[in-house]
Amino acid sequence: MSKKLLEIKDLVVKFGGVTALNNVNLHVSEGEVAALIGPNGAGKTTVFNIVTGYYTPAAGDVLVDGTSVLGKRPYKIARAGLARTFQNIRLFEEMTALENVATAADALNRSGLVGSLVGIPRSRKDEARSMEKAHELLTFIGLDHRAHQLAKNLPYGDQRRLEIARALALEPKVLLLDEPAAGLDVGGREDLLRRFA
């Protein structure tokens, strides 16, 4: 039996007097591809926002790799192995495609802010690794030729692909894609699935 990487238990979410989610249960196991499908307003993005720490549920629990992440900050949940894209693209518009992905890769570095500011050797190695990983992911997602273009100047589909590359830079155990279809052709989806297989 495959290991459960993401588990949502008895999730309840209320906004004022409205119950948006009521006793939602689901899990995603290692090597599994799952889809959360429903009409607009059904609560799909709300589930993503709970799982990634942007909202707090009224009840229930969220486990990543067997450990509860409920109440943790989004960056700690990302470090626990869960990354996401957003329904409405959220890129650093004034940064290049390469810088967007390298910034995400930097989140895994251990040299820290002070080390970066002082320029210790470990920090320089971390930065070089982040840039190398960013180029690799841009190549994988088909955007390396746009590495030095500002994110705001990319076509919509390329912005969506860039957001996926940025999420992959976090080396997640689970990748949540909120409305991904706009940026991926059929070949792109197959390549993405192979990367996680």
PDB file of C-alpha atoms in Angstrom:
ATOM      1  CA  MET A   1       0.000   0.000   0.000  1.00  0.00           C
ATOM      2  CA  SER A   2       1.323   3.457  -0.927  1.00  0.00           C
ATOM      3  CA  LYS A   3       2.210   5.965   1.744  1.00  0.00           C
ATOM      4  CA  LYS A   4      -0.280   8.826   2.270  1.00  0.00           C
ATOM      5  CA  LEU A   5       1.502  12.104   1.517  1.00  0.00           C
ATOM      6  CA  LEU A   6      -1.495  14.406   1.995  1.00  0.00           C
ATOM      7  CA  GLU A   7      -4.466  13.675   4.200  1.00  0.00           C
ATOM      8  CA  ILE A   8      -7.441  15.898   4.920  1.00  0.00           C
ATOM      9  CA  LYS A   9      -9.687  14.783   7.785  1.00  0.00           C
ATOM     10  CA  ASP A  10     -13.205  16.042   8.580  1.00  0.00           C
ATOM     11  CA  LEU A  11     -12.482  19.540   7.288  1.00  0.00           C
ATOM     12  CA  VAL A  12     -15.085  22.196   8.099  1.00  0.00           C
ATOM     13  CA  VAL A  13     -14.748  25.785   6.884  1.00  0.00           C
ATOM     14  CA  LYS A  14     -17.177  28.574   7.713  1.00  0.00           C
ATOM     15  CA  PHE A  15     -17.268  32.153   6.489  1.00  0.00           C
ATOM     16  CA  GLY A  16     -19.610  34.004   8.816  1.00  0.00           C
ATOM     17  CA  GLY A  17     -22.869  32.028   8.791  1.00  0.00           C
ATOM     18  CA  VAL A  18     -22.027  30.175   5.574  1.00  0.00           C
ATOM     19  CA  THR A  19     -20.533  26.684   5.728  1.00  0.00           C
ATOM     20  CA  ALA A  20     -18.207  26.536   2.711  1.00  0.00           C
ATOM     21  CA  LEU A  21     -16.853  23.034   3.388  1.00  0.00           C
ATOM     22  CA  ASN A  22     -18.505  20.415   5.549  1.00  0.00           C
ATOM     23  CA  ASN A  23     -16.647  17.259   6.684  1.00  0.00           C
ATOM     24  CA  VAL A  24     -14.305  17.014   3.691  1.00  0.00           C
ATOM     25  CA  ASN A  25     -12.078  13.944   3.711  1.00  0.00           C
ATOM     26  CA  LEU A  26      -9.503  12.987   1.112  1.00  0.00           C
ATOM     27  CA  HIS A  27      -5.995  11.708   0.760  1.00  0.00           C
ATOM     28  CA  VAL A  28      -3.296  11.599  -1.899  1.00  0.00           C
ATOM     29  CA  SER A  29      -0.811   8.739  -1.786  1.00  0.00           C
ATOM     30  CA  GLU A  30       2.742   8.567  -3.067  1.00  0.00           C
ATOM     31  CA  GLY A  31       2.809   8.232  -6.877  1.00  0.00           C
ATOM     32  CA  GLU A  32      -0.868   9.134  -7.205  1.00  0.00           C
ATOM     33  CA  VAL A  33      -2.361  11.873  -9.357  1.00  0.00           C
ATOM     34  CA  ALA A  34      -5.681  13.154  -8.046  1.00  0.00           C
ATOM     35  CA  ALA A  35      -8.100  15.855  -9.145  1.00  0.00           C
ATOM     36  CA  LEU A  36     -10.495  17.962  -7.132  1.00  0.00           C
ATOM     37  CA  ILE A  37     -13.367  18.700  -9.504  1.00  0.00           C
ATOM     38  CA  GLY A  38     -16.462  20.823  -9.059  1.00  0.00           C
ATOM     39  CA  PRO A  39     -18.316  23.881 -10.336  1.00  0.00           C
ATOM     40  CA  ASN A  40     -17.262  27.448  -9.588  1.00  0.00           C
ATOM     41  CA  GLY A  41     -17.902  28.218  -5.934  1.00  0.00           C
ATOM     42  CA  ALA A  42     -17.770  24.559  -4.842  1.00  0.00           C
ATOM     43  CA  GLY A  43     -14.796  25.194  -2.529  1.00  0.00           C
ATOM     44  CA  LYS A  44     -11.833  23.775  -4.482  1.00  0.00           C
ATOM     45  CA  THR A  45      -9.603  26.819  -3.910  1.00  0.00           C
ATOM     46  CA  THR A  46     -10.792  26.997  -0.298  1.00  0.00           C
ATOM     47  CA  VAL A  47      -9.463  23.458   0.221  1.00  0.00           C
ATOM     48  CA  PHE A  48      -6.112  24.537  -1.255  1.00  0.00           C
ATOM     49  CA  ASN A  49      -6.054  27.639   0.961  1.00  0.00           C
ATOM     50  CA  ILE A  50      -6.669  25.539   4.089  1.00  0.00           C
ATOM     51  CA  VAL A  51      -4.094  22.896   3.154  1.00  0.00           C
ATOM     52  CA  THR A  52      -1.407  25.528   2.488  1.00  0.00           C
ATOM     53  CA  GLY A  53      -2.062  27.597   5.613  1.00  0.00           C
ATOM     54  CA  TYR A  54      -3.817  30.638   4.156  1.00  0.00           C
ATOM     55  CA  TYR A  55      -7.099  29.918   5.967  1.00  0.00           C
ATOM     56  CA  THR A  56      -7.829  28.244   9.299  1.00  0.00           C
ATOM     57  CA  PRO A  57     -10.658  25.691   9.380  1.00  0.00           C
ATOM     58  CA  ALA A  58     -13.419  25.585  11.974  1.00  0.00           C
ATOM     59  CA  ALA A  59     -12.695  21.871  12.435  1.00  0.00           C
ATOM     60  CA  GLY A  60     -10.639  19.046  10.998  1.00  0.00           C
ATOM     61  CA  ASP A  61      -6.974  18.381  10.330  1.00  0.00           C
ATOM     62  CA  VAL A  62      -4.462  18.430   7.479  1.00  0.00           C
ATOM     63  CA  LEU A  63      -1.477  16.080   7.492  1.00  0.00           C
ATOM     64  CA  VAL A  64       1.526  16.214   5.187  1.00  0.00           C
ATOM     65  CA  ASP A  65       3.581  13.039   5.264  1.00  0.00           C
ATOM     66  CA  GLY A  66       1.821  12.010   8.493  1.00  0.00           C
ATOM     67  CA  THR A  67       2.397  15.275  10.387  1.00  0.00           C
ATOM     68  CA  SER A  68      -0.293  17.854  11.079  1.00  0.00           C
ATOM     69  CA  VAL A  69       0.376  21.222   9.433  1.00  0.00           C
ATOM     70  CA  LEU A  70      -2.736  22.885  10.796  1.00  0.00           C
ATOM     71  CA  GLY A  71      -1.932  26.330  12.172  1.00  0.00           C
ATOM     72  CA  LYS A  72       1.511  26.464  10.556  1.00  0.00           C
ATOM     73  CA  ARG A  73       2.599  29.378   8.400  1.00  0.00           C
ATOM     74  CA  PRO A  74       2.538  28.820   4.601  1.00  0.00           C
ATOM     75  CA  TYR A  75       6.355  28.864   4.322  1.00  0.00           C
ATOM     76  CA  LYS A  76       6.629  26.107   6.954  1.00  0.00           C
ATOM     77  CA  ILE A  77       4.057  24.021   5.109  1.00  0.00           C
ATOM     78  CA  ALA A  78       6.085  24.496   1.916  1.00  0.00           C
ATOM     79  CA  ARG A  79       9.203  23.305   3.754  1.00  0.00           C
ATOM     80  CA  ALA A  80       7.222  20.289   4.982  1.00  0.00           C
ATOM     81  CA  GLY A  81       6.828  19.272   1.330  1.00  0.00           C
ATOM     82  CA  LEU A  82       3.691  20.883  -0.057  1.00  0.00           C
ATOM     83  CA  ALA A  83       3.780  23.465  -2.868  1.00  0.00           C
ATOM     84  CA  ARG A  84       1.000  25.068  -4.874  1.00  0.00           C
ATOM     85  CA  THR A  85       0.067  27.339  -7.704  1.00  0.00           C
ATOM     86  CA  PHE A  86      -2.762  29.838  -7.463  1.00  0.00           C
ATOM     87  CA  GLN A  87      -6.015  30.266  -9.376  1.00  0.00           C
ATOM     88  CA  ASN A  88      -4.992  33.854 -10.056  1.00  0.00           C
ATOM     89  CA  ILE A  89      -1.317  33.923 -11.008  1.00  0.00           C
ATOM     90  CA  ARG A  90       0.981  35.320  -8.310  1.00  0.00           C
ATOM     91  CA  LEU A  91       4.413  36.032  -9.717  1.00  0.00           C
ATOM     92  CA  PHE A  92       7.025  38.629  -8.866  1.00  0.00           C
ATOM     93  CA  GLU A  93       6.147  40.723 -11.908  1.00  0.00           C
ATOM     94  CA  GLU A  94       9.224  42.971 -11.834  1.00  0.00           C
ATOM     95  CA  MET A  95      11.606  40.010 -11.641  1.00  0.00           C
ATOM     96  CA  THR A  96      12.745  37.860 -14.543  1.00  0.00           C
ATOM     97  CA  ALA A  97      11.483  34.326 -15.056  1.00  0.00           C
ATOM     98  CA  LEU A  98      14.867  33.045 -13.844  1.00  0.00           C
ATOM     99  CA  GLU A  99      14.746  35.207 -10.705  1.00  0.00           C
ATOM    100  CA  ASN A 100      11.195  34.034  -9.919  1.00  0.00           C
ATOM    101  CA  VAL A 101      12.245  30.379  -9.910  1.00  0.00           C
ATOM    102  CA  ALA A 102      15.603  31.006  -8.184  1.00  0.00           C
ATOM    103  CA  THR A 103      13.799  32.873  -5.389  1.00  0.00           C
ATOM    104  CA  ALA A 104      11.699  29.786  -4.686  1.00  0.00           C
ATOM    105  CA  ALA A 105      14.785  27.552  -4.802  1.00  0.00           C
ATOM    106  CA  ASP A 106      16.456  29.916  -2.301  1.00  0.00           C
ATOM    107  CA  ALA A 107      13.777  28.993   0.253  1.00  0.00           C
ATOM    108  CA  LEU A 108      15.518  25.624   0.688  1.00  0.00           C
ATOM    109  CA  ASN A 109      18.961  27.158   1.265  1.00  0.00           C
ATOM    110  CA  ARG A 110      20.404  27.107   4.781  1.00  0.00           C
ATOM    111  CA  SER A 111      22.826  30.037   4.664  1.00  0.00           C
ATOM    112  CA  GLY A 112      20.109  32.526   5.650  1.00  0.00           C
ATOM    113  CA  LEU A 113      19.691  36.254   5.168  1.00  0.00           C
ATOM    114  CA  VAL A 114      22.759  37.324   7.160  1.00  0.00           C
ATOM    115  CA  GLY A 115      24.952  34.854   5.271  1.00  0.00           C
ATOM    116  CA  SER A 116      23.640  36.205   1.987  1.00  0.00           C
ATOM    117  CA  LEU A 117      24.212  39.821   2.967  1.00  0.00           C
ATOM    118  CA  VAL A 118      27.751  39.152   4.196  1.00  0.00           C
ATOM    119  CA  GLY A 119      28.518  36.906   1.223  1.00  0.00           C
ATOM    120  CA  ILE A 120      29.909  33.884   3.055  1.00  0.00           C
ATOM    121  CA  PRO A 121      31.140  31.054   0.771  1.00  0.00           C
ATOM    122  CA  ARG A 122      28.210  28.793   1.648  1.00  0.00           C
ATOM    123  CA  SER A 123      25.823  31.561   0.611  1.00  0.00           C
ATOM    124  CA  ARG A 124      27.527  31.928  -2.775  1.00  0.00           C
ATOM    125  CA  LYS A 125      27.317  28.140  -3.327  1.00  0.00           C
ATOM    126  CA  ASP A 126      23.630  28.184  -2.363  1.00  0.00           C
ATOM    127  CA  GLU A 127      22.977  31.019  -4.821  1.00  0.00           C
ATOM    128  CA  ALA A 128      24.790  29.178  -7.630  1.00  0.00           C
ATOM    129  CA  ARG A 129      22.743  26.027  -6.878  1.00  0.00           C
ATOM    130  CA  SER A 130      19.512  28.026  -6.928  1.00  0.00           C
ATOM    131  CA  MET A 131      20.365  29.516 -10.327  1.00  0.00           C
ATOM    132  CA  GLU A 132      21.320  26.113 -11.727  1.00  0.00           C
ATOM    133  CA  LYS A 133      18.062  24.598 -10.469  1.00  0.00           C
ATOM    134  CA  ALA A 134      16.096  27.539 -11.889  1.00  0.00           C
ATOM    135  CA  HIS A 135      17.633  27.029 -15.354  1.00  0.00           C
ATOM    136  CA  GLU A 136      16.936  23.291 -15.157  1.00  0.00           C
ATOM    137  CA  LEU A 137      13.280  23.854 -14.261  1.00  0.00           C
ATOM    138  CA  LEU A 138      12.790  26.557 -16.893  1.00  0.00           C
ATOM    139  CA  THR A 139      14.205  24.144 -19.474  1.00  0.00           C
ATOM    140  CA  PHE A 140      11.935  21.347 -18.214  1.00  0.00           C
ATOM    141  CA  ILE A 141       8.838  23.552 -18.396  1.00  0.00           C
ATOM    142  CA  GLY A 142       9.862  24.913 -21.826  1.00  0.00           C
ATOM    143  CA  LEU A 143      10.691  28.486 -20.788  1.00  0.00           C
ATOM    144  CA  ASP A 144      14.487  28.672 -20.650  1.00  0.00           C
ATOM    145  CA  HIS A 145      14.449  30.857 -23.769  1.00  0.00           C
ATOM    146  CA  ARG A 146      12.484  33.412 -21.699  1.00  0.00           C
ATOM    147  CA  ALA A 147      14.724  33.214 -18.612  1.00  0.00           C
ATOM    148  CA  HIS A 148      15.733  36.895 -18.732  1.00  0.00           C
ATOM    149  CA  GLN A 149      12.316  38.355 -19.557  1.00  0.00           C
ATOM    150  CA  LEU A 150      10.286  40.080 -16.858  1.00  0.00           C
ATOM    151  CA  ALA A 151       7.438  37.912 -15.601  1.00  0.00           C
ATOM    152  CA  LYS A 152       4.893  40.652 -16.327  1.00  0.00           C
ATOM    153  CA  ASN A 153       5.883  40.637 -20.021  1.00  0.00           C
ATOM    154  CA  LEU A 154       5.282  36.911 -20.544  1.00  0.00           C
ATOM    155  CA  PRO A 155       2.117  35.667 -22.257  1.00  0.00           C
ATOM    156  CA  TYR A 156      -0.533  34.287 -19.888  1.00  0.00           C
ATOM    157  CA  GLY A 157       0.201  30.624 -20.643  1.00  0.00           C
ATOM    158  CA  ASP A 158       3.920  31.161 -20.021  1.00  0.00           C
ATOM    159  CA  GLN A 159       3.153  32.923 -16.736  1.00  0.00           C
ATOM    160  CA  ARG A 160       1.146  29.879 -15.686  1.00  0.00           C
ATOM    161  CA  ARG A 161       4.042  27.569 -16.637  1.00  0.00           C
ATOM    162  CA  LEU A 162       6.461  29.834 -14.758  1.00  0.00           C
ATOM    163  CA  GLU A 163       4.332  29.543 -11.644  1.00  0.00           C
ATOM    164  CA  ILE A 164       4.522  25.739 -11.934  1.00  0.00           C
ATOM    165  CA  ALA A 165       8.332  25.884 -12.330  1.00  0.00           C
ATOM    166  CA  ARG A 166       8.520  28.075  -9.226  1.00  0.00           C
ATOM    167  CA  ALA A 167       6.435  25.574  -7.234  1.00  0.00           C
ATOM    168  CA  LEU A 168       8.657  22.705  -8.432  1.00  0.00           C
ATOM    169  CA  ALA A 169      11.727  24.600  -7.190  1.00  0.00           C
ATOM    170  CA  LEU A 170      10.515  23.890  -3.649  1.00  0.00           C
ATOM    171  CA  GLU A 171      11.042  20.148  -4.311  1.00  0.00           C
ATOM    172  CA  PRO A 172       7.580  19.265  -3.011  1.00  0.00           C
ATOM    173  CA  LYS A 173       6.329  15.855  -1.998  1.00  0.00           C
ATOM    174  CA  VAL A 174       2.865  17.058  -3.063  1.00  0.00           C
ATOM    175  CA  LEU A 175       2.190  19.655  -5.764  1.00  0.00           C
ATOM    176  CA  LEU A 176      -1.242  21.321  -5.805  1.00  0.00           C
ATOM    177  CA  LEU A 177      -2.167  22.949  -9.123  1.00  0.00           C
ATOM    178  CA  ASP A 178      -5.117  25.354  -8.891  1.00  0.00           C
ATOM    179  CA  GLU A 179      -6.636  25.778 -12.386  1.00  0.00           C
ATOM    180  CA  PRO A 180      -3.492  24.624 -14.241  1.00  0.00           C
ATOM    181  CA  ALA A 181      -4.992  23.766 -17.636  1.00  0.00           C
ATOM    182  CA  ALA A 182      -4.560  27.240 -19.113  1.00  0.00           C
ATOM    183  CA  GLY A 183      -0.777  26.951 -19.162  1.00  0.00           C
ATOM    184  CA  LEU A 184      -0.181  23.326 -20.051  1.00  0.00           C
ATOM    185  CA  ASP A 185      -0.615  21.575 -23.362  1.00  0.00           C
ATOM    186  CA  VAL A 186      -1.084  17.807 -23.385  1.00  0.00           C
ATOM    187  CA  GLY A 187       2.665  17.135 -23.719  1.00  0.00           C
ATOM    188  CA  GLY A 188       3.396  19.460 -20.806  1.00  0.00           C
ATOM    189  CA  ARG A 189       1.031  17.564 -18.523  1.00  0.00           C
ATOM    190  CA  GLU A 190       2.581  14.222 -19.466  1.00  0.00           C
ATOM    191  CA  ASP A 191       6.103  15.547 -18.782  1.00  0.00           C
ATOM    192  CA  LEU A 192       4.981  16.949 -15.440  1.00  0.00           C
ATOM    193  CA  LEU A 193       3.439  13.622 -14.454  1.00  0.00           C
ATOM    194  CA  ARG A 194       6.613  11.749 -15.463  1.00  0.00           C
ATOM    195  CA  ARG A 195       8.698  14.063 -13.275  1.00  0.00           C
ATOM    196  CA  PHE A 196       6.687  12.933 -10.233  1.00  0.00           C
ATOM    197  CA  ALA A 197       6.315   9.275 -11.246  1.00  0.00           C
TER     198      ALA A 197
END
